[in-house]
PDB file of C-alpha atoms and ligand atoms in Angstrom:
ATOM      1  CA  MET A   1      35.249  -4.993  48.214  1.00  0.00           C
ATOM      2  CA  ILE A   2      33.511  -6.901  50.980  1.00  0.00           C
ATOM      3  CA  ILE A   3      29.910  -7.484  49.934  1.00  0.00           C
ATOM      4  CA  VAL A   4      26.977  -9.072  51.783  1.00  0.00           C
ATOM      5  CA  ILE A   5      24.327 -10.526  49.468  1.00  0.00           C
ATOM      6  CA  VAL A   6      21.078 -11.681  51.047  1.00  0.00           C
ATOM      7  CA  GLY A   7      18.849 -14.022  49.035  1.00  0.00           C
ATOM      8  CA  ALA A   8      21.886 -15.360  47.195  1.00  0.00           C
ATOM      9  CA  SER A   9      20.770 -18.961  46.718  1.00  0.00           C
ATOM     10  CA  TYR A  10      18.533 -18.547  43.661  1.00  0.00           C
ATOM     11  CA  GLY A  11      17.504 -16.209  40.902  1.00  0.00           C
ATOM     12  CA  LEU A  12      18.721 -12.630  40.891  1.00  0.00           C
ATOM     13  CA  GLY A  13      20.829 -12.881  44.086  1.00  0.00           C
ATOM     14  CA  LYS A  14      22.644 -15.949  42.776  1.00  0.00           C
ATOM     15  CA  ALA A  15      23.251 -14.279  39.389  1.00  0.00           C
ATOM     16  CA  ILE A  16      24.735 -11.198  41.124  1.00  0.00           C
ATOM     17  CA  SER A  17      26.905 -13.436  43.328  1.00  0.00           C
ATOM     18  CA  GLN A  18      28.228 -15.327  40.298  1.00  0.00           C
ATOM     19  CA  LEU A  19      29.204 -12.059  38.579  1.00  0.00           C
ATOM     20  CA  LEU A  20      30.899 -10.691  41.705  1.00  0.00           C
ATOM     21  CA  VAL A  21      32.801 -13.921  42.417  1.00  0.00           C
ATOM     22  CA  LYS A  22      34.447 -13.529  38.993  1.00  0.00           C
ATOM     23  CA  LYS A  23      35.522  -9.994  39.947  1.00  0.00           C
ATOM     24  CA  ARG A  24      37.298 -11.358  43.039  1.00  0.00           C
ATOM     25  CA  HIS A  25      35.265  -9.464  45.606  1.00  0.00           C
ATOM     26  CA  ARG A  26      34.976 -11.045  49.053  1.00  0.00           C
ATOM     27  CA  LEU A  27      31.389 -12.220  49.437  1.00  0.00           C
ATOM     28  CA  PHE A  28      29.168 -13.174  52.347  1.00  0.00           C
ATOM     29  CA  LEU A  29      26.176 -15.010  50.910  1.00  0.00           C
ATOM     30  CA  LEU A  30      23.063 -15.378  53.041  1.00  0.00           C
ATOM     31  CA  SER A  31      19.744 -17.227  52.685  1.00  0.00           C
ATOM     32  CA  ARG A  32      17.967 -20.136  54.320  1.00  0.00           C
ATOM     33  CA  SER A  33      19.247 -22.823  51.920  1.00  0.00           C
ATOM     34  CA  ILE A  34      22.587 -21.236  50.962  1.00  0.00           C
ATOM     35  CA  ARG A  35      24.647 -24.184  52.312  1.00  0.00           C
ATOM     36  CA  GLY A  36      23.401 -26.357  49.458  1.00  0.00           C
ATOM     37  CA  VAL A  37      24.477 -23.922  46.725  1.00  0.00           C
ATOM     38  CA  ASP A  38      27.813 -24.352  44.926  1.00  0.00           C
ATOM     39  CA  PHE A  39      30.191 -21.365  45.074  1.00  0.00           C
ATOM     40  CA  PRO A  40      33.989 -21.354  44.813  1.00  0.00           C
ATOM     41  CA  LYS A  41      35.635 -21.750  48.232  1.00  0.00           C
ATOM     42  CA  GLY A  42      37.878 -18.953  49.514  1.00  0.00           C
ATOM     43  CA  VAL A  43      35.920 -16.164  47.791  1.00  0.00           C
ATOM     44  CA  ALA A  44      32.414 -16.726  49.103  1.00  0.00           C
ATOM     45  CA  VAL A  45      31.402 -17.495  52.687  1.00  0.00           C
ATOM     46  CA  LYS A  46      27.946 -19.094  52.869  1.00  0.00           C
ATOM     47  CA  ILE A  47      25.928 -18.247  55.981  1.00  0.00           C
ATOM     48  CA  PRO A  48      22.422 -19.619  56.602  1.00  0.00           C
ATOM     49  CA  CYS A  49      19.962 -16.890  57.532  1.00  0.00           C
ATOM     50  CA  ASP A  50      16.188 -16.562  57.722  1.00  0.00           C
ATOM     51  CA  VAL A  51      15.243 -12.882  57.550  1.00  0.00           C
ATOM     52  CA  ARG A  52      11.918 -13.670  59.260  1.00  0.00           C
ATOM     53  CA  ASN A  53      13.817 -14.743  62.357  1.00  0.00           C
ATOM     54  CA  PRO A  54      15.697 -11.990  64.294  1.00  0.00           C
ATOM     55  CA  LYS A  55      17.849 -14.586  66.145  1.00  0.00           C
ATOM     56  CA  SER A  56      18.936 -16.114  62.842  1.00  0.00           C
ATOM     57  CA  ILE A  57      19.924 -12.635  61.580  1.00  0.00           C
ATOM     58  CA  GLN A  58      21.935 -11.951  64.751  1.00  0.00           C
ATOM     59  CA  THR A  59      23.762 -15.285  64.452  1.00  0.00           C
ATOM     60  CA  ALA A  60      24.534 -14.626  60.782  1.00  0.00           C
ATOM     61  CA  PHE A  61      25.985 -11.170  61.513  1.00  0.00           C
ATOM     62  CA  LYS A  62      28.044 -12.537  64.441  1.00  0.00           C
ATOM     63  CA  SER A  63      29.539 -14.943  61.969  1.00  0.00           C
ATOM     64  CA  ILE A  64      30.314 -12.050  59.570  1.00  0.00           C
ATOM     65  CA  ASP A  65      31.802  -9.966  62.425  1.00  0.00           C
ATOM     66  CA  ASN A  66      34.107 -12.876  63.311  1.00  0.00           C
ATOM     67  CA  ARG A  67      35.555 -12.727  59.788  1.00  0.00           C
ATOM     68  CA  THR A  68      35.622  -9.006  58.955  1.00  0.00           C
ATOM     69  CA  GLY A  69      35.278  -5.556  60.512  1.00  0.00           C
ATOM     70  CA  THR A  70      34.159  -3.962  57.243  1.00  0.00           C
ATOM     71  CA  ILE A  71      31.156  -4.219  54.930  1.00  0.00           C
ATOM     72  CA  HIS A  72      31.428  -2.093  51.788  1.00  0.00           C
ATOM     73  CA  VAL A  73      28.132  -3.108  50.174  1.00  0.00           C
ATOM     74  CA  LEU A  74      24.818  -4.781  51.071  1.00  0.00           C
ATOM     75  CA  ILE A  75      22.712  -6.186  48.252  1.00  0.00           C
ATOM     76  CA  ASN A  76      19.376  -7.458  49.522  1.00  0.00           C
ATOM     77  CA  CYS A  77      17.517  -9.624  46.994  1.00  0.00           C
ATOM     78  CA  VAL A  78      15.242 -11.521  49.374  1.00  0.00           C
ATOM     79  CA  GLY A  79      11.683 -11.715  48.159  1.00  0.00           C
ATOM     80  CA  LYS A  80       8.523 -13.806  48.062  1.00  0.00           C
ATOM     81  CA  GLY A  81       5.692 -13.324  45.599  1.00  0.00           C
ATOM     82  CA  LEU A  82       1.923 -13.582  46.076  1.00  0.00           C
ATOM     83  CA  GLU A  83      -0.417 -13.261  43.118  1.00  0.00           C
ATOM     84  CA  LYS A  84      -3.836 -13.431  44.732  1.00  0.00           C
ATOM     85  CA  THR A  85      -6.827 -11.211  45.259  1.00  0.00           C
ATOM     86  CA  LEU A  86      -7.011  -9.871  48.801  1.00  0.00           C
ATOM     87  CA  GLU A  87     -10.050 -12.003  49.696  1.00  0.00           C
ATOM     88  CA  LYS A  88      -8.117 -15.157  48.743  1.00  0.00           C
ATOM     89  CA  SER A  89      -4.947 -14.192  50.662  1.00  0.00           C
ATOM     90  CA  SER A  90      -4.766 -15.928  54.051  1.00  0.00           C
ATOM     91  CA  ASP A  91      -3.450 -14.190  57.186  1.00  0.00           C
ATOM     92  CA  LYS A  92      -0.468 -16.578  57.066  1.00  0.00           C
ATOM     93  CA  GLU A  93       0.354 -15.573  53.498  1.00  0.00           C
ATOM     94  CA  ILE A  94       0.006 -11.849  54.262  1.00  0.00           C
ATOM     95  CA  GLU A  95       2.306 -12.245  57.272  1.00  0.00           C
ATOM     96  CA  GLU A  96       4.873 -14.186  55.226  1.00  0.00           C
ATOM     97  CA  ILE A  97       5.011 -11.559  52.462  1.00  0.00           C
ATOM     98  CA  ILE A  98       5.266  -8.550  54.781  1.00  0.00           C
ATOM     99  CA  GLU A  99       7.775 -10.248  57.117  1.00  0.00           C
ATOM    100  CA  THR A 100       9.993 -11.435  54.266  1.00  0.00           C
ATOM    101  CA  ASN A 101       9.868  -8.518  51.831  1.00  0.00           C
ATOM    102  CA  LEU A 102       9.518  -5.611  54.240  1.00  0.00           C
ATOM    103  CA  THR A 103      10.285  -6.365  57.914  1.00  0.00           C
ATOM    104  CA  GLY A 104      13.076  -8.790  56.972  1.00  0.00           C
ATOM    105  CA  ALA A 105      14.622  -6.285  54.569  1.00  0.00           C
ATOM    106  CA  ILE A 106      14.481  -3.531  57.210  1.00  0.00           C
ATOM    107  CA  ARG A 107      16.078  -5.821  59.828  1.00  0.00           C
ATOM    108  CA  ILE A 108      18.897  -6.816  57.479  1.00  0.00           C
ATOM    109  CA  THR A 109      19.436  -3.214  56.367  1.00  0.00           C
ATOM    110  CA  LYS A 110      19.594  -2.043  59.995  1.00  0.00           C
ATOM    111  CA  GLU A 111      22.251  -4.651  60.894  1.00  0.00           C
ATOM    112  CA  VAL A 112      24.446  -3.477  58.022  1.00  0.00           C
ATOM    113  CA  TYR A 113      23.651   0.223  58.473  1.00  0.00           C
ATOM    114  CA  MET A 114      24.807   0.158  62.133  1.00  0.00           C
ATOM    115  CA  ARG A 115      28.143  -1.280  60.999  1.00  0.00           C
ATOM    116  CA  MET A 116      28.423   1.235  58.143  1.00  0.00           C
ATOM    117  CA  LEU A 117      27.728   4.109  60.565  1.00  0.00           C
ATOM    118  CA  LYS A 118      30.676   2.936  62.706  1.00  0.00           C
ATOM    119  CA  GLN A 119      33.051   2.542  59.768  1.00  0.00           C
ATOM    120  CA  GLY A 120      31.852   5.803  58.167  1.00  0.00           C
ATOM    121  CA  PHE A 121      31.038   4.603  54.649  1.00  0.00           C
ATOM    122  CA  GLY A 122      29.054   2.021  52.677  1.00  0.00           C
ATOM    123  CA  HIS A 123      26.473   1.332  50.001  1.00  0.00           C
ATOM    124  CA  ILE A 124      23.089  -0.310  50.593  1.00  0.00           C
ATOM    125  CA  ILE A 125      21.160  -1.697  47.621  1.00  0.00           C
ATOM    126  CA  ASN A 126      17.658  -3.041  48.227  1.00  0.00           C
ATOM    127  CA  VAL A 127      15.697  -4.812  45.486  1.00  0.00           C
ATOM    128  CA  SER A 128      12.056  -3.752  45.297  1.00  0.00           C
ATOM    129  CA  SER A 129      10.020  -4.419  42.106  1.00  0.00           C
ATOM    130  CA  THR A 130       8.065  -2.559  39.451  1.00  0.00           C
ATOM    131  CA  SER A 131       5.207  -3.653  41.768  1.00  0.00           C
ATOM    132  CA  GLY A 132       6.760  -1.170  44.219  1.00  0.00           C
ATOM    133  CA  LYS A 133       5.954   1.655  41.786  1.00  0.00           C
ATOM    134  CA  LYS A 134       2.906   0.535  39.815  1.00  0.00           C
ATOM    135  CA  ALA A 135      -0.318  -0.704  41.365  1.00  0.00           C
ATOM    136  CA  LYS A 136      -1.314  -4.152  40.058  1.00  0.00           C
ATOM    137  CA  ALA A 137      -4.535  -6.129  40.486  1.00  0.00           C
ATOM    138  CA  ASN A 138      -4.080  -9.472  42.323  1.00  0.00           C
ATOM    139  CA  GLU A 139      -0.857  -8.195  43.918  1.00  0.00           C
ATOM    140  CA  SER A 140      -2.119  -5.825  46.614  1.00  0.00           C
ATOM    141  CA  VAL A 141      -0.191  -7.494  49.449  1.00  0.00           C
ATOM    142  CA  TYR A 142       3.000  -7.935  47.397  1.00  0.00           C
ATOM    143  CA  CYS A 143       2.716  -4.329  46.155  1.00  0.00           C
ATOM    144  CA  ALA A 144       2.284  -3.137  49.762  1.00  0.00           C
ATOM    145  CA  SER A 145       5.513  -4.904  50.755  1.00  0.00           C
ATOM    146  CA  LYS A 146       7.487  -3.508  47.803  1.00  0.00           C
ATOM    147  CA  TRP A 147       6.095   0.069  48.002  1.00  0.00           C
ATOM    148  CA  GLY A 148       6.893  -0.090  51.722  1.00  0.00           C
ATOM    149  CA  LEU A 149      10.453  -1.177  51.018  1.00  0.00           C
ATOM    150  CA  ALA A 150      10.881   1.585  48.426  1.00  0.00           C
ATOM    151  CA  GLY A 151       9.611   4.216  50.906  1.00  0.00           C
ATOM    152  CA  PHE A 152      11.876   2.875  53.636  1.00  0.00           C
ATOM    153  CA  ASN A 153      14.924   2.845  51.399  1.00  0.00           C
ATOM    154  CA  GLU A 154      14.373   6.315  49.953  1.00  0.00           C
ATOM    155  CA  SER A 155      13.884   7.763  53.463  1.00  0.00           C
ATOM    156  CA  LEU A 156      17.059   6.031  54.616  1.00  0.00           C
ATOM    157  CA  ARG A 157      18.914   7.444  51.604  1.00  0.00           C
ATOM    158  CA  ILE A 158      18.091  10.977  52.764  1.00  0.00           C
ATOM    159  CA  GLU A 159      18.898  10.120  56.406  1.00  0.00           C
ATOM    160  CA  ALA A 160      22.260   8.599  55.421  1.00  0.00           C
ATOM    161  CA  LYS A 161      23.318  11.242  52.922  1.00  0.00           C
ATOM    162  CA  ASP A 162      25.645  13.193  55.221  1.00  0.00           C
ATOM    163  CA  LYS A 163      27.098   9.969  56.666  1.00  0.00           C
ATOM    164  CA  LYS A 164      28.844   8.842  53.480  1.00  0.00           C
ATOM    165  CA  ILE A 165      26.445   5.915  53.187  1.00  0.00           C
ATOM    166  CA  ARG A 166      24.839   5.566  49.775  1.00  0.00           C
ATOM    167  CA  VAL A 167      21.413   3.932  49.399  1.00  0.00           C
ATOM    168  CA  SER A 168      19.943   2.664  46.111  1.00  0.00           C
ATOM    169  CA  THR A 169      16.633   1.010  45.253  1.00  0.00           C
ATOM    170  CA  VAL A 170      16.241  -1.313  42.264  1.00  0.00           C
ATOM    171  CA  PHE A 171      12.835  -1.884  40.662  1.00  0.00           C
ATOM    172  CA  PRO A 172      13.028  -4.885  38.310  1.00  0.00           C
ATOM    173  CA  GLY A 173      10.172  -6.147  36.178  1.00  0.00           C
ATOM    174  CA  GLY A 174       9.477  -9.858  35.579  1.00  0.00           C
ATOM    175  CA  MET A 175      12.510 -12.184  35.579  1.00  0.00           C
ATOM    176  CA  LYS A 176      12.781 -15.915  34.805  1.00  0.00           C
ATOM    177  CA  THR A 177      13.564 -17.236  38.305  1.00  0.00           C
ATOM    178  CA  ASN A 178      12.133 -19.522  41.013  1.00  0.00           C
ATOM    179  CA  PHE A 179       9.966 -16.637  42.062  1.00  0.00           C
ATOM    180  CA  TYR A 180       6.881 -18.015  40.301  1.00  0.00           C
ATOM    181  CA  ALA A 181       7.247 -21.556  41.699  1.00  0.00           C
ATOM    182  CA  ARG A 182       3.917 -21.090  43.458  1.00  0.00           C
ATOM    183  CA  SER A 183       2.204 -20.174  40.167  1.00  0.00           C
ATOM    184  CA  PRO A 184       3.405 -22.946  37.801  1.00  0.00           C
ATOM    185  CA  ALA A 185       0.761 -22.053  35.210  1.00  0.00           C
ATOM    186  CA  LYS A 186       2.223 -18.574  34.723  1.00  0.00           C
ATOM    187  CA  ASP A 187       3.894 -17.979  31.352  1.00  0.00           C
ATOM    188  CA  THR A 188       7.251 -16.351  32.144  1.00  0.00           C
ATOM    189  CA  SER A 189       8.854 -17.140  28.764  1.00  0.00           C
ATOM    190  CA  GLY A 190       9.134 -13.445  27.806  1.00  0.00           C
ATOM    191  CA  TYR A 191      10.506 -12.384  31.186  1.00  0.00           C
ATOM    192  CA  MET A 192      14.032 -11.024  31.664  1.00  0.00           C
ATOM    193  CA  ASP A 193      17.123 -13.150  32.137  1.00  0.00           C
ATOM    194  CA  PRO A 194      18.234 -12.507  35.766  1.00  0.00           C
ATOM    195  CA  LYS A 195      21.869 -12.442  34.600  1.00  0.00           C
ATOM    196  CA  LEU A 196      21.163  -9.291  32.543  1.00  0.00           C
ATOM    197  CA  VAL A 197      19.441  -7.620  35.476  1.00  0.00           C
ATOM    198  CA  ALA A 198      22.316  -8.706  37.756  1.00  0.00           C
ATOM    199  CA  GLN A 199      24.775  -6.872  35.485  1.00  0.00           C
ATOM    200  CA  GLN A 200      22.814  -3.621  35.950  1.00  0.00           C
ATOM    201  CA  ILE A 201      22.996  -4.018  39.730  1.00  0.00           C
ATOM    202  CA  VAL A 202      26.751  -4.667  39.566  1.00  0.00           C
ATOM    203  CA  ASN A 203      27.012  -1.402  37.571  1.00  0.00           C
ATOM    204  CA  ILE A 204      25.352   0.424  40.500  1.00  0.00           C
ATOM    205  CA  LEU A 205      27.929  -0.727  43.024  1.00  0.00           C
ATOM    206  CA  GLU A 206      30.713   0.148  40.607  1.00  0.00           C
ATOM    207  CA  THR A 207      29.435   3.731  40.231  1.00  0.00           C
ATOM    208  CA  GLU A 208      31.958   6.427  41.048  1.00  0.00           C
ATOM    209  CA  PRO A 209      31.574   7.059  44.841  1.00  0.00           C
ATOM    210  CA  SER A 210      30.688  10.763  44.546  1.00  0.00           C
ATOM    211  CA  ILE A 211      27.328   9.942  42.900  1.00  0.00           C
ATOM    212  CA  THR A 212      24.433   7.704  43.955  1.00  0.00           C
ATOM    213  CA  PRO A 213      22.080   5.995  41.507  1.00  0.00           C
ATOM    214  CA  SER A 214      19.177   6.358  43.941  1.00  0.00           C
ATOM    215  CA  GLU A 215      16.609   4.468  41.836  1.00  0.00           C
ATOM    216  CA  LEU A 216      16.941   2.080  38.924  1.00  0.00           C
ATOM    217  CA  VAL A 217      13.877   0.711  37.115  1.00  0.00           C
ATOM    218  CA  ILE A 218      14.690  -2.259  34.848  1.00  0.00           C
ATOM    219  CA  GLU A 219      11.976  -3.357  32.440  1.00  0.00           C
ATOM    220  CA  ARG A 220      11.730  -5.596  29.413  1.00  0.00           C
ATOM    221  CA  ALA A 221      12.276  -3.865  26.107  1.00  0.00           C
ATOM    222  CA  GLY A 222       9.456  -4.012  23.551  1.00  0.00           C
TER     223      GLY A 222
HETATM  224  N1  NAP B   1      11.300 -12.770  39.506  1.00  0.00           N
HETATM  225  C1  NAP B   1      10.596 -11.701  39.234  1.00  0.00           C
HETATM  226  O1  NAP B   1       9.827 -11.676  38.247  1.00  0.00           O
HETATM  227  C2  NAP B   1      10.727 -10.453  40.075  1.00  0.00           C
HETATM  228  C3  NAP B   1      10.172  -9.257  39.584  1.00  0.00           C
HETATM  229  C4  NAP B   1      10.332  -8.089  40.324  1.00  0.00           C
HETATM  230  C5  NAP B   1      11.004  -8.105  41.536  1.00  0.00           C
HETATM  231  N2  NAP B   1      11.518  -9.287  41.993  1.00  0.00           N
HETATM  232  C6  NAP B   1      12.237  -9.229  43.268  1.00  0.00           C
HETATM  233  O2  NAP B   1      13.593  -9.567  43.007  1.00  0.00           O
HETATM  234  C7  NAP B   1      14.159 -10.185  44.168  1.00  0.00           C
HETATM  235  C8  NAP B   1      14.798 -11.511  43.754  1.00  0.00           C
HETATM  236  O3  NAP B   1      13.763 -12.376  43.312  1.00  0.00           O
HETATM  237  P1  NAP B   1      14.055 -13.686  42.466  1.00  0.00           P
HETATM  238  O4  NAP B   1      13.217 -13.610  41.263  1.00  0.00           O
HETATM  239  O5  NAP B   1      15.500 -13.920  42.365  1.00  0.00           O
HETATM  240  O6  NAP B   1      13.373 -14.762  43.447  1.00  0.00           O
HETATM  241  P2  NAP B   1      13.813 -16.259  43.831  1.00  0.00           P
HETATM  242  O7  NAP B   1      14.481 -16.947  42.683  1.00  0.00           O
HETATM  243  O8  NAP B   1      12.587 -16.885  44.422  1.00  0.00           O
HETATM  244  O9  NAP B   1      14.908 -16.023  44.992  1.00  0.00           O
HETATM  245  C9  NAP B   1      14.521 -15.464  46.215  1.00  0.00           C
HETATM  246  C10 NAP B   1      15.669 -15.501  47.182  1.00  0.00           C
HETATM  247  O10 NAP B   1      15.199 -15.041  48.459  1.00  0.00           O
HETATM  248  C11 NAP B   1      15.617 -15.948  49.463  1.00  0.00           C
HETATM  249  N3  NAP B   1      14.664 -15.948  50.573  1.00  0.00           N
HETATM  250  C12 NAP B   1      13.328 -16.109  50.529  1.00  0.00           C
HETATM  251  N4  NAP B   1      12.814 -16.076  51.768  1.00  0.00           N
HETATM  252  C13 NAP B   1      13.862 -15.875  52.610  1.00  0.00           C
HETATM  253  C14 NAP B   1      13.978 -15.755  54.016  1.00  0.00           C
HETATM  254  N5  NAP B   1      12.906 -15.843  54.831  1.00  0.00           N
HETATM  255  N6  NAP B   1      15.206 -15.541  54.549  1.00  0.00           N
HETATM  256  C15 NAP B   1      16.306 -15.473  53.750  1.00  0.00           C
HETATM  257  N7  NAP B   1      16.261 -15.572  52.400  1.00  0.00           N
HETATM  258  C16 NAP B   1      15.044 -15.790  51.850  1.00  0.00           C
HETATM  259  C17 NAP B   1      15.668 -17.297  48.746  1.00  0.00           C
HETATM  260  O11 NAP B   1      16.566 -18.191  49.384  1.00  0.00           O
HETATM  261  P3  NAP B   1      16.158 -19.362  50.416  1.00  0.00           P
HETATM  262  O12 NAP B   1      14.907 -19.989  49.934  1.00  0.00           O
HETATM  263  O13 NAP B   1      17.366 -20.232  50.394  1.00  0.00           O
HETATM  264  O14 NAP B   1      15.990 -18.677  51.736  1.00  0.00           O
HETATM  265  C18 NAP B   1      16.249 -16.889  47.388  1.00  0.00           C
HETATM  266  O15 NAP B   1      17.651 -16.843  47.467  1.00  0.00           O
HETATM  267  C19 NAP B   1      13.015 -10.321  45.170  1.00  0.00           C
HETATM  268  O16 NAP B   1      13.069  -9.250  46.078  1.00  0.00           O
HETATM  269  C20 NAP B   1      11.767 -10.211  44.321  1.00  0.00           C
HETATM  270  O17 NAP B   1      10.684  -9.701  45.058  1.00  0.00           O
HETATM  271  C21 NAP B   1      11.403 -10.455  41.305  1.00  0.00           C
END
């Protein structure tokens, strides 16, 4: 399959990419710093892309179009965290979270969706968070971005149903990734290994095409 993974340079997106490379899928890996990440040549094409910048998205998709006329799957893992009370969140931080987690995800999804409409099939997987289902103190802005993404994706799933385009939303809990780089004091030792979560997402895209896992919540056991 031909798979576009956005946010592939670290954490969950990188773990998914590493699993899919082994399965010999053809991958287009996007993120701002993707050029610096090691992936085997010939299987993965690395394309720099900033989802906050519409021109950067257009350039990235031109580059994909020059190499393929088909996209079977989109996996969007882009995300930024913000653990702050609302009164301590600056306008710049609020803008960054909403633009990255929500507007950026919608822009990327639209680019792929337009291509999937033309080809008449496809599967879109957007990664939200358990913070896109459960309200959490000190995460109001992050929760807004992830609830927004979940609402967008579920609406698109219904819209796309008769077009042979499947849409799934993943809601992971805490994972041990770069995500908490801005909160170095946070104890993430009990959080999930992103490789285990990645395997669950690979299972979604391998689901038999006549069914859609519309929502998957992945939480720590215990
Ligand atoms: N870690 C957790 O505990 C946790 C829990 C629940 C949900 N999630 C969600 O899971 C997803 C993956 O998170 P993670 O833990 O893997 O985070 P991560 O390690 O920080 O990775 C985030 C990825 O997003 C990319 N990214 C960030 N801003 C971008 C932008 N403007 N344009 C393009 N790419 C951008 C980063 O690449 P560049 O910096 O190279 O652009 C990186 O590849 C996110 O949606 C996150 O919200 C995470």
